[in-house]
PDB file of C-alpha atoms in Angstrom:
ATOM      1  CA  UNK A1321       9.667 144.149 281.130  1.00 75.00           C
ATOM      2  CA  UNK A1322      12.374 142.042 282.216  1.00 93.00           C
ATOM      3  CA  UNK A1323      15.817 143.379 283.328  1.00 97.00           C
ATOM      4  CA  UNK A1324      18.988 141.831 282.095  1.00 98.00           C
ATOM      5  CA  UNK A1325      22.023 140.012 284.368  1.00 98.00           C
ATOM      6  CA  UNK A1326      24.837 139.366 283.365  1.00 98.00           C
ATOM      7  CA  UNK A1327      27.325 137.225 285.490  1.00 98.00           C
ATOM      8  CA  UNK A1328      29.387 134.133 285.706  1.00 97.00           C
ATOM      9  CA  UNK A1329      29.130 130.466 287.155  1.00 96.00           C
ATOM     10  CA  UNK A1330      32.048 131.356 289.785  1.00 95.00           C
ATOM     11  CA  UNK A1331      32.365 135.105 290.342  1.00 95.00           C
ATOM     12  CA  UNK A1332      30.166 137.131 292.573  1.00 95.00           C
ATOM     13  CA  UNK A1333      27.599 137.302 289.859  1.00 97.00           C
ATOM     14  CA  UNK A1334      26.795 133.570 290.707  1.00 98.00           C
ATOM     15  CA  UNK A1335      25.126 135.641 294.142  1.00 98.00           C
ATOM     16  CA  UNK A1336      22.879 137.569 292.062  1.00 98.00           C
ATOM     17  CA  UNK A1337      22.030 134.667 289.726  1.00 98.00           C
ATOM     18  CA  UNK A1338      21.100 132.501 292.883  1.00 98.00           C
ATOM     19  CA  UNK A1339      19.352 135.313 294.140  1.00 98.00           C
ATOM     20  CA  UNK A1340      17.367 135.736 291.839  1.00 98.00           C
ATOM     21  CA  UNK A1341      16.677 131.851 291.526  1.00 98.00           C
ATOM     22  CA  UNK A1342      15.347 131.857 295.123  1.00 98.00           C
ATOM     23  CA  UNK A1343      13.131 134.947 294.281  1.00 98.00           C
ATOM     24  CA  UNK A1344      12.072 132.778 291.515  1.00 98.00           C
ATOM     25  CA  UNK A1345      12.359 135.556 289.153  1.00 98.00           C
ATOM     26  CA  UNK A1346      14.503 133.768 286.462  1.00 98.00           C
ATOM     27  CA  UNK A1347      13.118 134.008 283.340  1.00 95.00           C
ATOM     28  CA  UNK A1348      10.370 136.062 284.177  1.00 96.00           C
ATOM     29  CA  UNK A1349      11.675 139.377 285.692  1.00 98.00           C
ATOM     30  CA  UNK A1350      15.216 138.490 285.054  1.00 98.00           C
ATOM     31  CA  UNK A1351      16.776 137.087 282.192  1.00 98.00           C
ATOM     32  CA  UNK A1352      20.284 135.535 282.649  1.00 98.00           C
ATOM     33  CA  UNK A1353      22.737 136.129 280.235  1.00 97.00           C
ATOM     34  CA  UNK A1354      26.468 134.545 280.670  1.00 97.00           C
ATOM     35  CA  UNK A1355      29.694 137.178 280.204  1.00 97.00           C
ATOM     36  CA  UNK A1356      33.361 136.361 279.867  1.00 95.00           C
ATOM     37  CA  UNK A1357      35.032 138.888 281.825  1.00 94.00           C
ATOM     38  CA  UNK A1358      38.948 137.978 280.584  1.00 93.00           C
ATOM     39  CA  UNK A1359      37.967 138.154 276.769  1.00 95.00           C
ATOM     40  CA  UNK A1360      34.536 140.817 277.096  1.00 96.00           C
ATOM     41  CA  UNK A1361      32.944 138.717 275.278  1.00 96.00           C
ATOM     42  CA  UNK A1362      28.848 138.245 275.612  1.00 97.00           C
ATOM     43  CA  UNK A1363      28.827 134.545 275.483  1.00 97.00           C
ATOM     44  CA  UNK A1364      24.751 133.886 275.736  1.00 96.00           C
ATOM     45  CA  UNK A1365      21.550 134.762 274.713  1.00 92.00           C
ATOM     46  CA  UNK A1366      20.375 137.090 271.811  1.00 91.00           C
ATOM     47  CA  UNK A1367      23.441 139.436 271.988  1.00 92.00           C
ATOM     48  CA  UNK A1368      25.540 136.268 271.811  1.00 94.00           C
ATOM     49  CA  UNK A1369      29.313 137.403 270.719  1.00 95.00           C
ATOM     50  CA  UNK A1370      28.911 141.242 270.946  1.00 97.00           C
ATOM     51  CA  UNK A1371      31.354 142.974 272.953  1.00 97.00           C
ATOM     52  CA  UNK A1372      30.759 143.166 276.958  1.00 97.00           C
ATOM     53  CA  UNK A1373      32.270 146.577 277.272  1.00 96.00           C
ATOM     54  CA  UNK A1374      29.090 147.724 275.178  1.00 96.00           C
ATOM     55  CA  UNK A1375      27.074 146.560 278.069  1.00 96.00           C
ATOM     56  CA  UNK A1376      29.323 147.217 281.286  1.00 97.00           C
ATOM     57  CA  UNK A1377      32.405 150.385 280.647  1.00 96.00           C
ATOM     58  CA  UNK A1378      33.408 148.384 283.695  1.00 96.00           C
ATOM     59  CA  UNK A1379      33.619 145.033 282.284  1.00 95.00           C
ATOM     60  CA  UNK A1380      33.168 143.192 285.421  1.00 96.00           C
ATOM     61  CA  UNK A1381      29.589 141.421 286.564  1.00 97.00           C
ATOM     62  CA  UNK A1382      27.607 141.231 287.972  1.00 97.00           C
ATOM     63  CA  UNK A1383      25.985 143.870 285.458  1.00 98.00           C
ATOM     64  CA  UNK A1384      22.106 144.154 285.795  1.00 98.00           C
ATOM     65  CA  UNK A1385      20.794 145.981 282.744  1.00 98.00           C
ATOM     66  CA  UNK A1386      16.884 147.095 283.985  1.00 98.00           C
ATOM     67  CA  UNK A1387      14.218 147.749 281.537  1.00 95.00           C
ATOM     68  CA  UNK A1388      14.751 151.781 281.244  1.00 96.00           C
ATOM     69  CA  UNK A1389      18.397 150.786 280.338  1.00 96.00           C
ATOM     70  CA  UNK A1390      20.091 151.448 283.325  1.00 97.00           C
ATOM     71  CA  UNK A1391      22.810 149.835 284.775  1.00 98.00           C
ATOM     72  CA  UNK A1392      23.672 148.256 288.053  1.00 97.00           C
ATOM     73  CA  UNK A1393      27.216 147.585 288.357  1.00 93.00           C
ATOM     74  CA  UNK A1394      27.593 146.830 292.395  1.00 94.00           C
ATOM     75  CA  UNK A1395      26.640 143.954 294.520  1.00 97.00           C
ATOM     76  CA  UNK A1396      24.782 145.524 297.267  1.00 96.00           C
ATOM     77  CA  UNK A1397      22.303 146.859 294.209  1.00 97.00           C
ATOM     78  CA  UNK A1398      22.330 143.800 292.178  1.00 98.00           C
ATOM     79  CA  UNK A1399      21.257 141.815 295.315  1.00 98.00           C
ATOM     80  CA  UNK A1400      18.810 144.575 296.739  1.00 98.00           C
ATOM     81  CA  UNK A1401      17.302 145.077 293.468  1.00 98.00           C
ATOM     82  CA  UNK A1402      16.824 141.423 292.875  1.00 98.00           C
ATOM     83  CA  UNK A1403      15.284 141.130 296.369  1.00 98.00           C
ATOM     84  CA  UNK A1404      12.641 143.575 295.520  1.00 98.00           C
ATOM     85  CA  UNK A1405      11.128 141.973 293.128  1.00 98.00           C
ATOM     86  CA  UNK A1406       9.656 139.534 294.552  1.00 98.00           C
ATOM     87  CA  UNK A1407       9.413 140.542 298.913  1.00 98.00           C
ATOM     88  CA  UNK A1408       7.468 137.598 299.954  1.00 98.00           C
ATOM     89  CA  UNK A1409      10.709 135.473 299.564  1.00 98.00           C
ATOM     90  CA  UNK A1410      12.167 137.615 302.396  1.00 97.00           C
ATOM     91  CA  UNK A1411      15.425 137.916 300.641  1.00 98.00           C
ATOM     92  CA  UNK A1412      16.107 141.425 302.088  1.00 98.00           C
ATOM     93  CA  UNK A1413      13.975 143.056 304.989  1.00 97.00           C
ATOM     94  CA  UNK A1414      11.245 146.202 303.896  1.00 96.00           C
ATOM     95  CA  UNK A1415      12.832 149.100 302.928  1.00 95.00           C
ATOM     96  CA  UNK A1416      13.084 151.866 305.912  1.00 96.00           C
ATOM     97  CA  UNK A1417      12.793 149.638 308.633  1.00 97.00           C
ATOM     98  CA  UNK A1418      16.202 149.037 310.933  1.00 97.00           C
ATOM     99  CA  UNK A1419      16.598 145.484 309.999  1.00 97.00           C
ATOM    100  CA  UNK A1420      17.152 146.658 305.893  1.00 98.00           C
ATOM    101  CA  UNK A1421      19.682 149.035 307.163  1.00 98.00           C
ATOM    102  CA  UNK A1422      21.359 146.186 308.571  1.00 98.00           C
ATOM    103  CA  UNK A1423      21.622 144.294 305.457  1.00 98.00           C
ATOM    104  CA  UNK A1424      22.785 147.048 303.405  1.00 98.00           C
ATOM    105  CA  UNK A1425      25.834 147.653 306.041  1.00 98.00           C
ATOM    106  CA  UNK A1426      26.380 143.781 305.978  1.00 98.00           C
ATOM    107  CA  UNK A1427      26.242 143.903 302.453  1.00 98.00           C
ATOM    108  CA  UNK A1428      28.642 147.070 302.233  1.00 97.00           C
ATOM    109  CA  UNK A1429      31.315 145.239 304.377  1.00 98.00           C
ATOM    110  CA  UNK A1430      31.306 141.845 302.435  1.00 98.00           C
ATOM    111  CA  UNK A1431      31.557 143.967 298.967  1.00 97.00           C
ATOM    112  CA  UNK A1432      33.770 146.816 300.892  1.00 96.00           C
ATOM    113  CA  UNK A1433      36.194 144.555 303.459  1.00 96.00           C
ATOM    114  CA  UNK A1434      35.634 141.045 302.741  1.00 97.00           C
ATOM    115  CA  UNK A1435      35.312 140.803 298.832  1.00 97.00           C
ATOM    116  CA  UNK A1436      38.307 142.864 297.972  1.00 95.00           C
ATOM    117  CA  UNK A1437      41.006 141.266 300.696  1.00 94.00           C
ATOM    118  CA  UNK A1438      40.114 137.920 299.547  1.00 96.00           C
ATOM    119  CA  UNK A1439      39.476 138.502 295.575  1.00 94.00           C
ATOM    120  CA  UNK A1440      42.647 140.326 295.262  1.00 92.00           C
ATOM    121  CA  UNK A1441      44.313 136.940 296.086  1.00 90.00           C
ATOM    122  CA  UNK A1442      43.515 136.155 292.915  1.00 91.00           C
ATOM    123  CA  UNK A1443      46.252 138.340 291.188  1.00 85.00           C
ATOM    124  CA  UNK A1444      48.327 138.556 294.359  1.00 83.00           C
ATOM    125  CA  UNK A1445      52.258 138.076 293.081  1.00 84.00           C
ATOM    126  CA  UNK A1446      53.916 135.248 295.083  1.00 82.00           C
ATOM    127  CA  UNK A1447      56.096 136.511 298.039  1.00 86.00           C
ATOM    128  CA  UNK A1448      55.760 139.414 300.780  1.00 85.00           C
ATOM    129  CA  UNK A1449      53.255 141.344 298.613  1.00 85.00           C
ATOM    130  CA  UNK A1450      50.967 138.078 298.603  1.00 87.00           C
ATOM    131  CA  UNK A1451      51.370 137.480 301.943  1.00 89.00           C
ATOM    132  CA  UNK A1452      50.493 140.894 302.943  1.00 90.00           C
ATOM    133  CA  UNK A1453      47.136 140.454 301.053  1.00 89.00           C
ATOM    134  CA  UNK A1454      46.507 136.633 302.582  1.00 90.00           C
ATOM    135  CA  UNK A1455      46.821 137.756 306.078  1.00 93.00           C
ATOM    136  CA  UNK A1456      44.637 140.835 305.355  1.00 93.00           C
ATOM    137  CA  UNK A1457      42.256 138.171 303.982  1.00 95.00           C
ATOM    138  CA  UNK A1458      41.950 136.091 307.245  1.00 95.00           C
ATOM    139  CA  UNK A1459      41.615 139.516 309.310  1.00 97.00           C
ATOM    140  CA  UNK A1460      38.408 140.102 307.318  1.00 97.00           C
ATOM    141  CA  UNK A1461      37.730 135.965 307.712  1.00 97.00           C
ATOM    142  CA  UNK A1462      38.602 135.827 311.028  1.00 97.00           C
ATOM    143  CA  UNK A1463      35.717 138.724 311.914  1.00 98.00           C
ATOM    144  CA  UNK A1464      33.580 136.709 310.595  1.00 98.00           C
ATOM    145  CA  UNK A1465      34.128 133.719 312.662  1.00 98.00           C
ATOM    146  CA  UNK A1466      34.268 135.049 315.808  1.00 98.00           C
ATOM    147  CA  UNK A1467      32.258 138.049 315.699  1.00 98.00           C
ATOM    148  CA  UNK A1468      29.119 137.695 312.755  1.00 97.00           C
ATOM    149  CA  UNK A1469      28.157 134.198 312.409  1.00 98.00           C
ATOM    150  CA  UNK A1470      28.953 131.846 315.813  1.00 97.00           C
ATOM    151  CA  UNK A1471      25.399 130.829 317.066  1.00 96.00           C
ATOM    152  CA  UNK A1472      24.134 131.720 313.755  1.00 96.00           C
ATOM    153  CA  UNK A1473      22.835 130.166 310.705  1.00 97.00           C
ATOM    154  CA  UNK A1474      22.508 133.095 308.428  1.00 98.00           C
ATOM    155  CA  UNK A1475      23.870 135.966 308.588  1.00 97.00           C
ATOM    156  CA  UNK A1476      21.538 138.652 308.810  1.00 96.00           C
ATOM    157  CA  UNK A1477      17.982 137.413 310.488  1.00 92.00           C
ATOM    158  CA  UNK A1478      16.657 134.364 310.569  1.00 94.00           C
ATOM    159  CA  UNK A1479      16.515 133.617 306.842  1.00 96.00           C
ATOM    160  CA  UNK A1480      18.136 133.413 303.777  1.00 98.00           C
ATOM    161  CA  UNK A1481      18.799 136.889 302.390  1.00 98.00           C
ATOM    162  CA  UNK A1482      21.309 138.393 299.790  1.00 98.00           C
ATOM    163  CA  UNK A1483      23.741 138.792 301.865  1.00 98.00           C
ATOM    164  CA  UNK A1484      24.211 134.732 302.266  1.00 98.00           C
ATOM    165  CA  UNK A1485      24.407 134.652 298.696  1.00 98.00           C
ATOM    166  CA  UNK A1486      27.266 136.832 298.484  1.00 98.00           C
ATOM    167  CA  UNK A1487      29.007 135.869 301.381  1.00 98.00           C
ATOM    168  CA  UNK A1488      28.834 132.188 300.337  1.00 98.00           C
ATOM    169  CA  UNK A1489      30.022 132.747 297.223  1.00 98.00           C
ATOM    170  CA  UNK A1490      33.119 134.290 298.417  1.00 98.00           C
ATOM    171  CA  UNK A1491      33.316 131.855 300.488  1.00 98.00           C
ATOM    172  CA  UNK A1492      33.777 129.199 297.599  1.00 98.00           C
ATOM    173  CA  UNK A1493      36.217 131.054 295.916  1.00 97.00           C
ATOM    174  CA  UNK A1494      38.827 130.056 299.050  1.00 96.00           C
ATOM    175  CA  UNK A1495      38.982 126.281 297.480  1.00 93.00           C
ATOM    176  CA  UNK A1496      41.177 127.997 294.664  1.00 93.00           C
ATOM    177  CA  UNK A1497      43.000 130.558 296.731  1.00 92.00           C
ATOM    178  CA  UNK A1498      44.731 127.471 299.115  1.00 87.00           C
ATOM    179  CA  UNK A1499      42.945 129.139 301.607  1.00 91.00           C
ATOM    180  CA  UNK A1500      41.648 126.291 303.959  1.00 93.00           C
ATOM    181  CA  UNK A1501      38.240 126.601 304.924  1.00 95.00           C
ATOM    182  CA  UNK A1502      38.539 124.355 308.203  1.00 95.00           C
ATOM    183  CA  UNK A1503      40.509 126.732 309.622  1.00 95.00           C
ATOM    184  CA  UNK A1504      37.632 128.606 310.588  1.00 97.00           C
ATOM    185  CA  UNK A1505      34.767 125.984 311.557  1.00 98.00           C
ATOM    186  CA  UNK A1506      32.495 128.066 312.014  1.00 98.00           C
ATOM    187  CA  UNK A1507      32.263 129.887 308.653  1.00 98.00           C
ATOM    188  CA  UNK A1508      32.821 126.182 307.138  1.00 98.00           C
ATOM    189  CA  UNK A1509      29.630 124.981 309.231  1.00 98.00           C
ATOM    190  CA  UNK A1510      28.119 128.255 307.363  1.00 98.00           C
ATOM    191  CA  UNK A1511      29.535 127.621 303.986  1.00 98.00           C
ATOM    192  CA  UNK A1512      28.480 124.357 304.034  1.00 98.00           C
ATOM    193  CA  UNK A1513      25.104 124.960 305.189  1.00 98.00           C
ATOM    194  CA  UNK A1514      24.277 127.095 303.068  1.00 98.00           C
ATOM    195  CA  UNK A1515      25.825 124.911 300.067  1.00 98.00           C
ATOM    196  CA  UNK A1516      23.370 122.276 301.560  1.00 98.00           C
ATOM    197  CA  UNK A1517      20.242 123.691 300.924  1.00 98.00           C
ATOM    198  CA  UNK A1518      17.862 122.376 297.597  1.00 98.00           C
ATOM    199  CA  UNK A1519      17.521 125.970 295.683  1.00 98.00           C
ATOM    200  CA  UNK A1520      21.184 126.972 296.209  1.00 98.00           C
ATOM    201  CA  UNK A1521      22.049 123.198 294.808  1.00 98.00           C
ATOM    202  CA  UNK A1522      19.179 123.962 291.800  1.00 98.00           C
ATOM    203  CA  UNK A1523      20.457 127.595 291.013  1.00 98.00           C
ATOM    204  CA  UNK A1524      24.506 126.064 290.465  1.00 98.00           C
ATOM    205  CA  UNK A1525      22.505 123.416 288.047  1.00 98.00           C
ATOM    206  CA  UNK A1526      20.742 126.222 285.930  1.00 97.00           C
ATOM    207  CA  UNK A1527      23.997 128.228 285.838  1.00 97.00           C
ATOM    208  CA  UNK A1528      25.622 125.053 284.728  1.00 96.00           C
ATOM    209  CA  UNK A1529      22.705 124.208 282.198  1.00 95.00           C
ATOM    210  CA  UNK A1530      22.485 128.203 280.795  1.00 95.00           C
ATOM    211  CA  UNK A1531      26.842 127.810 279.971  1.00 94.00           C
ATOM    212  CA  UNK A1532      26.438 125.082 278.058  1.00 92.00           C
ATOM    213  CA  UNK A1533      25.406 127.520 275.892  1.00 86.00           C
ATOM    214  CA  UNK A1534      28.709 129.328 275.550  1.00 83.00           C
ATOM    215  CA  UNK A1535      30.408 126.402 274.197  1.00 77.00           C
TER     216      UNK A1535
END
């Protein structure tokens, strides 16, 4: 049986979704399913038009819907979920040794710390009260630069994991936020690396290809 994400082309869905396309579970053990998160609409696949709300209380994505019907509604068990599925693409350590437990608290400060300062930007009023939340924002960014990632090309390990999803993704949300990227090489070195290689490049293609639907 299959489970069920739903997510967008832009938000931090997208992370699962490429996830998921690395594991090379799409389709298989994972069946993609585009959500407008303004309107709660479904806008894809068989439940095409029914109301998101039905699916997620939350409304937000990503929104995993597994087999049994449960729901995952956070990134850290979207992405660690996904990762299990298929281990021999090394997209999260094995559970109970250290090296998971570092993921998970990498993962818990991107969704907790890093996420939040630089999403709220996105309904940040103009003024002090924005300001407040931008230079929050390049606290979180400017960890990240000096502290997680020089010397590094992915941030946990040697390899791709989930976390790189998510943090990339984040990441690319800064191009709409005026937040400018080459202010911090290093992450932009990251972002761009990371932007570089073939299966992130195909997953943005099948995200693409699976919203032509919604039209």
């Amino acid at each position: 049986m299959s489970a069920t994400l739903y997510f967008t082309t832009t938000s931090c869905g997208a992370a699962s979704f490429i996830a998921a396309h690395k594991a090379g579970v799409i389709g298989s053990k994972v069946v993609p399913v585009i959500a407008d998160i303004k309107k709660k609409l479904v806008l894809t696949g068989s439940n095409k038009g029914s109301d998101f709300f039905k699916v997620n209380p939350k409304g937000n994505v990503p929104a995993l819907v597994l087999s049994d019907g449960k729901l995952l509604n956070e990134n850290a068990a979207t992405l660690q979920y996904i990762a299990d599925l298929n281990p021999a693409a090394k997209l999260a350590p094995a559970n109970g040794t250290n090296e998971r437990y570092v993921l998970q608290s990498k993962l818990s400060f991107l969704s907790s710390e890093v996420h939040s300062s630089v999403g709220s930007l996105f309904s940040a009023p103009a003024g002090d009260i924005r300001e407040y939340f931008v230079q929050k924002a390049n606290t979180k960014l400017s960890y990240l630069e000096k502290v997680e990632l020089p010397g590094k090309k992915f941030l946990v390990g040697d390899n791709f994991t989930v976390a790189d999803s998510y943090l990339y993704i984040i990441l690319s949300w800064l191009q709409f936020l005026n937040i400018d990227l080459a202010t911090y090489p290093v992450l932009k070195s990251y972002y761009e690396n990371i932007a570089s290689l073939d299966f992130v490049k195909e997953a943005h293609a099948k995200m693409a290809e699976i919203a032509k639907e919604a039209n």
